mmCIF file of C-alpha atoms in Angstrom:
data_model
loop_
_atom_site.group_PDB
_atom_site.id
_atom_site.type_symbol
_atom_site.label_atom_id
_atom_site.label_comp_id
_atom_site.label_asym_id
_atom_site.label_seq_id
_atom_site.Cartn_x
_atom_site.Cartn_y
_atom_site.Cartn_z
ATOM 1 C CA MET A 809 0.000 0.000 0.000
ATOM 2 C CA PHE A 810 1.375 3.395 -0.962
ATOM 3 C CA THR A 811 2.011 6.135 1.546
ATOM 4 C CA VAL A 812 1.183 9.808 1.106
ATOM 5 C CA SER A 813 4.876 10.685 1.048
ATOM 6 C CA GLU A 814 5.521 8.083 -1.683
ATOM 7 C CA ARG A 815 2.673 9.505 -3.741
ATOM 8 C CA ASP A 816 3.928 13.066 -3.318
ATOM 9 C CA ARG A 817 7.483 12.093 -4.217
ATOM 10 C CA LEU A 818 6.389 10.287 -7.371
ATOM 11 C CA ARG A 819 4.278 13.240 -8.441
ATOM 12 C CA ARG A 820 7.211 15.606 -7.981
ATOM 13 C CA ASP A 821 9.405 13.270 -10.024
ATOM 14 C CA LEU A 822 6.841 13.108 -12.827
ATOM 15 C CA VAL A 823 6.476 16.879 -12.937
ATOM 16 C CA GLY A 824 10.274 17.102 -13.090
ATOM 17 C CA ALA A 825 10.323 14.609 -15.953
ATOM 18 C CA ALA A 826 7.743 16.701 -17.797
ATOM 19 C CA GLU A 827 9.790 19.865 -17.329
ATOM 20 C CA GLY A 828 12.847 18.043 -18.654
ATOM 21 C CA ASP A 829 11.108 16.666 -21.758
ATOM 22 C CA PRO A 830 11.405 19.222 -24.593
ATOM 23 C CA ARG A 831 8.398 17.691 -26.343
ATOM 24 C CA VAL A 832 6.175 18.469 -23.346
ATOM 25 C CA VAL A 833 5.325 22.171 -23.452
ATOM 26 C CA GLY A 834 2.964 22.304 -20.499
ATOM 27 C CA ALA A 835 1.645 20.312 -17.568
ATOM 28 C CA ALA A 836 -1.171 20.579 -15.084
ATOM 29 C CA LEU A 837 -2.349 18.793 -11.981
ATOM 30 C CA THR A 838 -5.932 17.653 -12.242
ATOM 31 C CA GLY A 839 -8.268 15.892 -9.849
ATOM 32 C CA SER A 840 -8.307 16.482 -6.102
ATOM 33 C CA ALA A 841 -4.695 17.724 -5.903
ATOM 34 C CA ALA A 842 -5.580 20.670 -8.135
ATOM 35 C CA VAL A 843 -8.003 22.049 -5.547
ATOM 36 C CA GLY A 844 -6.289 20.990 -2.322
ATOM 37 C CA ALA A 845 -8.800 18.222 -1.622
ATOM 38 C CA GLU A 846 -6.514 15.167 -1.490
ATOM 39 C CA ASP A 847 -6.903 12.526 1.154
ATOM 40 C CA ARG A 848 -5.108 9.305 2.070
ATOM 41 C CA TRP A 849 -6.631 7.458 -0.899
ATOM 42 C CA SER A 850 -6.236 10.031 -3.657
ATOM 43 C CA ASP A 851 -4.399 9.100 -6.829
ATOM 44 C CA ILE A 852 -2.121 11.122 -9.108
ATOM 45 C CA ASP A 853 -3.650 12.967 -12.057
ATOM 46 C CA LEU A 854 -1.214 14.652 -14.432
ATOM 47 C CA ALA A 855 -2.089 16.273 -17.760
ATOM 48 C CA LEU A 856 0.677 16.838 -20.309
ATOM 49 C CA SER A 857 0.579 19.287 -23.208
ATOM 50 C CA VAL A 858 2.550 17.669 -26.014
ATOM 51 C CA GLY A 859 3.832 19.908 -28.774
ATOM 52 C CA ARG A 860 5.206 17.235 -31.088
ATOM 53 C CA GLU A 861 5.824 13.507 -31.457
ATOM 54 C CA ILE A 862 2.869 12.632 -29.237
ATOM 55 C CA ASP A 863 3.040 8.905 -30.046
ATOM 56 C CA ALA A 864 6.710 8.798 -29.107
ATOM 57 C CA VAL A 865 5.976 10.716 -25.908
ATOM 58 C CA VAL A 866 3.342 8.149 -24.957
ATOM 59 C CA VAL A 867 5.798 5.303 -25.571
ATOM 60 C CA ASP A 868 8.573 6.957 -23.575
ATOM 61 C CA TRP A 869 6.339 7.910 -20.658
ATOM 62 C CA THR A 870 4.861 4.427 -20.546
ATOM 63 C CA ALA A 871 8.378 3.008 -20.258
ATOM 64 C CA LEU A 872 9.087 5.559 -17.521
ATOM 65 C CA MET A 873 6.032 4.497 -15.549
ATOM 66 C CA TYR A 874 6.918 0.824 -15.759
ATOM 67 C CA ALA A 875 10.429 1.632 -14.656
ATOM 68 C CA ARG A 876 8.902 3.383 -11.648
ATOM 69 C CA GLY A 877 6.819 0.357 -10.652
ATOM 70 C CA ALA A 878 3.733 0.168 -12.892
ATOM 71 C CA VAL A 879 2.297 -3.333 -13.276
ATOM 72 C CA GLY A 880 -0.501 -2.598 -15.751
ATOM 73 C CA HIS A 881 -2.324 0.148 -17.610
ATOM 74 C CA LEU A 882 -5.485 0.870 -19.520
ATOM 75 C CA ASP A 883 -6.376 3.545 -22.057
ATOM 76 C CA VAL A 884 -9.357 5.875 -22.245
ATOM 77 C CA ARG A 885 -9.644 8.116 -25.291
ATOM 78 C CA ARG A 886 -11.635 11.291 -25.655
ATOM 79 C CA GLY A 887 -11.137 12.644 -29.124
ATOM 80 C CA ALA A 888 -7.445 13.315 -29.642
ATOM 81 C CA VAL A 889 -6.650 13.013 -25.921
ATOM 82 C CA LEU A 890 -5.282 9.790 -24.464
ATOM 83 C CA PHE A 891 -5.770 9.110 -20.761
ATOM 84 C CA ARG A 892 -3.402 6.301 -19.805
ATOM 85 C CA VAL A 893 -4.205 4.940 -16.365
ATOM 86 C CA PHE A 894 -1.404 3.078 -14.587
ATOM 87 C CA LEU A 895 -1.659 0.728 -11.632
ATOM 88 C CA MET A 896 1.506 0.844 -9.589
ATOM 89 C CA ARG A 897 2.896 -2.053 -7.603
ATOM 90 C CA SER A 898 2.044 -0.078 -4.461
ATOM 91 C CA THR A 899 -1.660 0.004 -5.604
ATOM 92 C CA LEU A 900 -1.385 3.720 -6.366
ATOM 93 C CA GLN A 901 -3.299 4.822 -9.458
ATOM 94 C CA VAL A 902 -1.523 7.289 -11.746
ATOM 95 C CA ASP A 903 -3.470 8.913 -14.581
ATOM 96 C CA VAL A 904 -1.325 10.561 -17.249
ATOM 97 C CA ALA A 905 -3.260 12.464 -19.913
ATOM 98 C CA PHE A 906 -1.524 13.233 -23.200
ATOM 99 C CA TRP A 907 -3.054 16.316 -24.835
ATOM 100 C CA PRO A 908 -2.140 17.850 -28.193
ATOM 101 C CA SER A 909 -0.891 21.299 -27.217
ATOM 102 C CA ASP A 910 -3.562 23.112 -29.244
ATOM 103 C CA GLU A 911 -6.289 21.333 -27.235
ATOM 104 C CA PHE A 912 -4.679 21.487 -23.786
ATOM 105 C CA GLY A 913 -6.670 23.288 -21.112
ATOM 106 C CA ALA A 914 -9.159 23.047 -18.292
ATOM 107 C CA THR A 915 -12.476 21.348 -18.988
ATOM 108 C CA GLY A 916 -13.536 21.552 -15.355
ATOM 109 C CA PRO A 917 -12.657 23.185 -12.017
ATOM 110 C CA THR A 918 -10.014 20.623 -10.995
ATOM 111 C CA PHE A 919 -7.156 21.925 -13.129
ATOM 112 C CA ARG A 920 -4.016 23.693 -11.880
ATOM 113 C CA LEU A 921 -1.385 24.682 -14.434
ATOM 114 C CA VAL A 922 2.164 23.814 -13.351
ATOM 115 C CA PHE A 923 3.995 25.237 -16.357
ATOM 116 C CA GLY A 924 3.315 26.210 -19.943
ATOM 117 C CA GLU A 925 0.120 27.708 -21.328
ATOM 118 C CA ALA A 926 -3.450 26.441 -21.397
ATOM 119 C CA ASN A 927 -6.132 27.124 -23.966
ATOM 120 C CA GLU A 928 -9.614 28.358 -23.103
ATOM 121 C CA LEU A 929 -11.867 25.322 -23.530
ATOM 122 C CA PRO A 930 -15.591 24.661 -23.073
ATOM 123 C CA GLN A 931 -16.291 23.333 -19.618
ATOM 124 C CA ALA A 932 -17.534 19.773 -19.267
ATOM 125 C CA GLY A 933 -21.042 19.725 -17.854
ATOM 126 C CA GLN A 934 -23.247 17.319 -15.991
ATOM 127 C CA PRO A 935 -24.747 14.310 -17.791
ATOM 128 C CA ASP A 936 -27.811 14.944 -19.906
ATOM 129 C CA ARG A 937 -30.969 14.343 -17.898
ATOM 130 C CA GLY A 938 -32.916 12.931 -20.835
ATOM 131 C CA GLU A 939 -30.160 10.466 -21.614
ATOM 132 C CA LEU A 940 -30.037 9.280 -18.006
ATOM 133 C CA VAL A 941 -33.803 8.749 -17.994
ATOM 134 C CA GLY A 942 -33.557 6.824 -21.262
ATOM 135 C CA LEU A 943 -30.761 4.595 -20.017
ATOM 136 C CA ALA A 944 -32.633 3.952 -16.763
ATOM 137 C CA TRP A 945 -35.772 2.720 -18.509
ATOM 138 C CA LEU A 946 -33.651 0.708 -20.945
ATOM 139 C CA TYR A 947 -32.030 -1.126 -18.039
ATOM 140 C CA ALA A 948 -35.510 -1.513 -16.536
ATOM 141 C CA LEU A 949 -36.744 -3.222 -19.694
ATOM 142 C CA HIS A 950 -33.916 -5.728 -19.547
ATOM 143 C CA ALA A 951 -34.344 -6.218 -15.811
ATOM 144 C CA ARG A 952 -37.983 -7.177 -16.390
ATOM 145 C CA SER A 953 -37.169 -9.646 -19.169
ATOM 146 C CA SER A 954 -34.265 -11.144 -17.197
ATOM 147 C CA ILE A 955 -36.540 -11.787 -14.217
ATOM 148 C CA ALA A 956 -39.181 -13.314 -16.493
ATOM 149 C CA ARG A 957 -36.640 -15.608 -18.132
ATOM 150 C CA GLY A 958 -35.140 -16.748 -14.864
ATOM 151 C CA ARG A 959 -31.798 -15.187 -15.813
ATOM 152 C CA VAL A 960 -31.157 -14.184 -12.244
ATOM 153 C CA TRP A 961 -27.599 -12.897 -12.469
ATOM 154 C CA GLN A 962 -28.395 -10.903 -15.575
ATOM 155 C CA ALA A 963 -31.332 -9.457 -13.647
ATOM 156 C CA VAL A 964 -28.992 -8.413 -10.831
ATOM 157 C CA TYR A 965 -26.711 -6.743 -13.370
ATOM 158 C CA MET A 966 -29.581 -4.857 -14.997
ATOM 159 C CA ILE A 967 -31.058 -3.716 -11.692
ATOM 160 C CA ASN A 968 -27.652 -2.435 -10.606
ATOM 161 C CA GLY A 969 -27.217 -0.544 -13.880
ATOM 162 C CA MET A 970 -30.682 0.935 -13.551
ATOM 163 C CA ARG A 971 -29.859 2.103 -10.015
ATOM 164 C CA ASP A 972 -26.677 3.831 -11.178
ATOM 165 C CA HIS A 973 -28.655 5.995 -13.591
ATOM 166 C CA VAL A 974 -31.493 6.756 -11.192
ATOM 167 C CA MET A 975 -28.971 7.828 -8.556
ATOM 168 C CA SER A 976 -27.322 10.098 -11.129
ATOM 169 C CA LEU A 977 -30.733 11.643 -11.779
ATOM 170 C CA TRP A 978 -31.070 12.393 -8.089
ATOM 171 C CA CYS A 979 -27.642 14.034 -8.147
ATOM 172 C CA LEU A 980 -28.735 16.265 -11.016
ATOM 173 C CA ARG A 981 -31.882 17.296 -9.190
ATOM 174 C CA GLU A 982 -29.956 18.217 -6.035
ATOM 175 C CA GLY A 983 -27.171 19.991 -7.923
ATOM 176 C CA VAL A 984 -24.287 17.728 -6.886
ATOM 177 C CA ASN A 985 -21.751 15.969 -9.097
ATOM 178 C CA ALA A 986 -23.590 13.341 -11.136
ATOM 179 C CA VAL A 987 -20.472 11.827 -12.730
ATOM 180 C CA GLN A 988 -19.228 8.378 -11.620
ATOM 181 C CA GLY A 989 -21.039 8.509 -8.295
ATOM 182 C CA ARG A 990 -18.937 11.395 -7.019
ATOM 183 C CA GLY A 991 -21.878 13.288 -5.543
ATOM 184 C CA LEU A 992 -23.853 10.372 -4.132
ATOM 185 C CA ASP A 993 -22.639 10.829 -0.570
ATOM 186 C CA ASP A 994 -23.726 14.479 -0.748
ATOM 187 C CA LEU A 995 -27.377 13.610 -1.420
ATOM 188 C CA ARG A 996 -29.788 14.531 1.335
ATOM 189 C CA ASP A 997 -31.533 11.142 1.321
ATOM 190 C CA ALA A 998 -29.308 8.605 -0.418
ATOM 191 C CA ASP A 999 -30.537 6.002 2.086
ATOM 192 C CA ALA A 1000 -33.757 5.907 0.062
ATOM 193 C CA PHE A 1001 -31.843 3.605 -2.273
ATOM 194 C CA ALA A 1002 -31.086 1.048 0.431
ATOM 195 C CA GLY A 1003 -34.274 -0.824 -0.417
ATOM 196 C CA THR A 1004 -33.201 -1.200 -4.032
ATOM 197 C CA LEU A 1005 -30.226 -3.400 -3.193
ATOM 198 C CA VAL A 1006 -30.609 -7.028 -4.188
ATOM 199 C CA SER A 1007 -29.873 -9.359 -1.279
ATOM 200 C CA SER A 1008 -30.276 -12.662 -3.132
ATOM 201 C CA THR A 1009 -31.086 -14.117 -6.545
ATOM 202 C CA ARG A 1010 -34.492 -15.402 -5.469
ATOM 203 C CA PRO A 1011 -37.119 -14.245 -7.980
ATOM 204 C CA GLY A 1012 -39.191 -12.594 -5.277
ATOM 205 C CA GLU A 1013 -36.211 -10.611 -4.027
ATOM 206 C CA LEU A 1014 -35.277 -9.514 -7.540
ATOM 207 C CA LEU A 1015 -38.825 -8.350 -8.128
ATOM 208 C CA ARG A 1016 -38.967 -6.481 -4.818
ATOM 209 C CA ALA A 1017 -35.764 -4.545 -5.528
ATOM 210 C CA PHE A 1018 -36.823 -3.856 -9.109
ATOM 211 C CA GLN A 1019 -40.201 -2.475 -8.054
ATOM 212 C CA ALA A 1020 -38.650 -0.299 -5.351
ATOM 213 C CA LEU A 1021 -36.204 1.127 -7.865
ATOM 214 C CA THR A 1022 -38.932 1.687 -10.437
ATOM 215 C CA GLY A 1023 -40.818 3.767 -7.870
ATOM 216 C CA LEU A 1024 -37.793 6.025 -7.462
ATOM 217 C CA LEU A 1025 -37.366 6.319 -11.228
ATOM 218 C CA LEU A 1026 -41.003 7.355 -11.653
ATOM 219 C CA GLY A 1027 -40.302 10.377 -9.482
ATOM 220 C CA GLU A 1028 -37.747 11.558 -12.044
ATOM 221 C CA ILE A 1029 -39.986 11.241 -15.120
ATOM 222 C CA SER A 1030 -42.235 14.149 -16.051
ATOM 223 C CA ALA A 1031 -43.740 12.897 -19.329
ATOM 224 C CA PRO A 1032 -47.085 11.218 -18.454
ATOM 225 C CA GLU A 1033 -46.988 8.591 -21.204
ATOM 226 C CA LEU A 1034 -43.449 7.564 -20.332
ATOM 227 C CA ARG A 1035 -44.373 7.375 -16.647
ATOM 228 C CA GLU A 1036 -47.226 5.014 -17.448
ATOM 229 C CA ALA A 1037 -45.004 2.834 -19.633
ATOM 230 C CA VAL A 1038 -42.350 2.573 -16.913
ATOM 231 C CA ARG A 1039 -44.987 1.839 -14.282
ATOM 232 C CA ALA A 1040 -46.247 -0.949 -16.524
ATOM 233 C CA LEU A 1041 -42.773 -2.509 -16.490
ATOM 234 C CA ALA A 1042 -43.000 -3.104 -12.750
ATOM 235 C CA HIS A 1043 -46.540 -4.481 -13.029
ATOM 236 C CA GLY A 1044 -45.492 -6.691 -15.926
ATOM 237 C CA ALA A 1045 -42.577 -8.056 -13.943
ATOM 238 C CA ALA A 1046 -44.940 -8.905 -11.085
ATOM 239 C CA GLY A 1047 -47.023 -10.936 -13.503
ATOM 240 C CA THR A 1048 -44.049 -13.138 -14.390
ATOM 241 C CA ARG A 1049 -43.794 -14.732 -10.931
#
């Protein structure tokens, strides 16, 4: 398990490596460190502005991270930006984002420039409410059919996915961060979701959790016809027992 001092030392070393790489023309801390909100479990988030040879920079920095103790990595792409997420032997997570220099800048409040220049970029917003509603009822559809077919573990999966989107809808309504569950613990009544947890794969238990969750979803839907259709999903599931 990593220590705070080990994390801080590695971050300083990585910033130093960025300053010493002539292809890297800027760097910023992102995430909790950018706003002084780190705790014992925080990871390292470093954004690099790459002026040239971005593919070579990615290769070289990947080698650097493995030399420093990485044991695996995964990639997330957003347009031309590569977010390479490293797992260190110490269990520390290190996210290194490789930005083309003409696209480098803050897309949210957790961005602190260390050196170089940043462009003015549109700020990333909250998820779209309509999309969250749509995904929630889509998961609900598959939860109903999974219960009816006796596909109990698929039903658990679908109910859990449905809950994720309904909880995000609650975050939107209360004005807290609706991305990746970051605002869930700031909800006034998150315990309302306790009854939506599935405690077993028994059909009756799956149905109970599904109906409880459907009731919470109905509170987030304003369109009358859609409300009735979603309500019918819960009634239809009850008829499959």
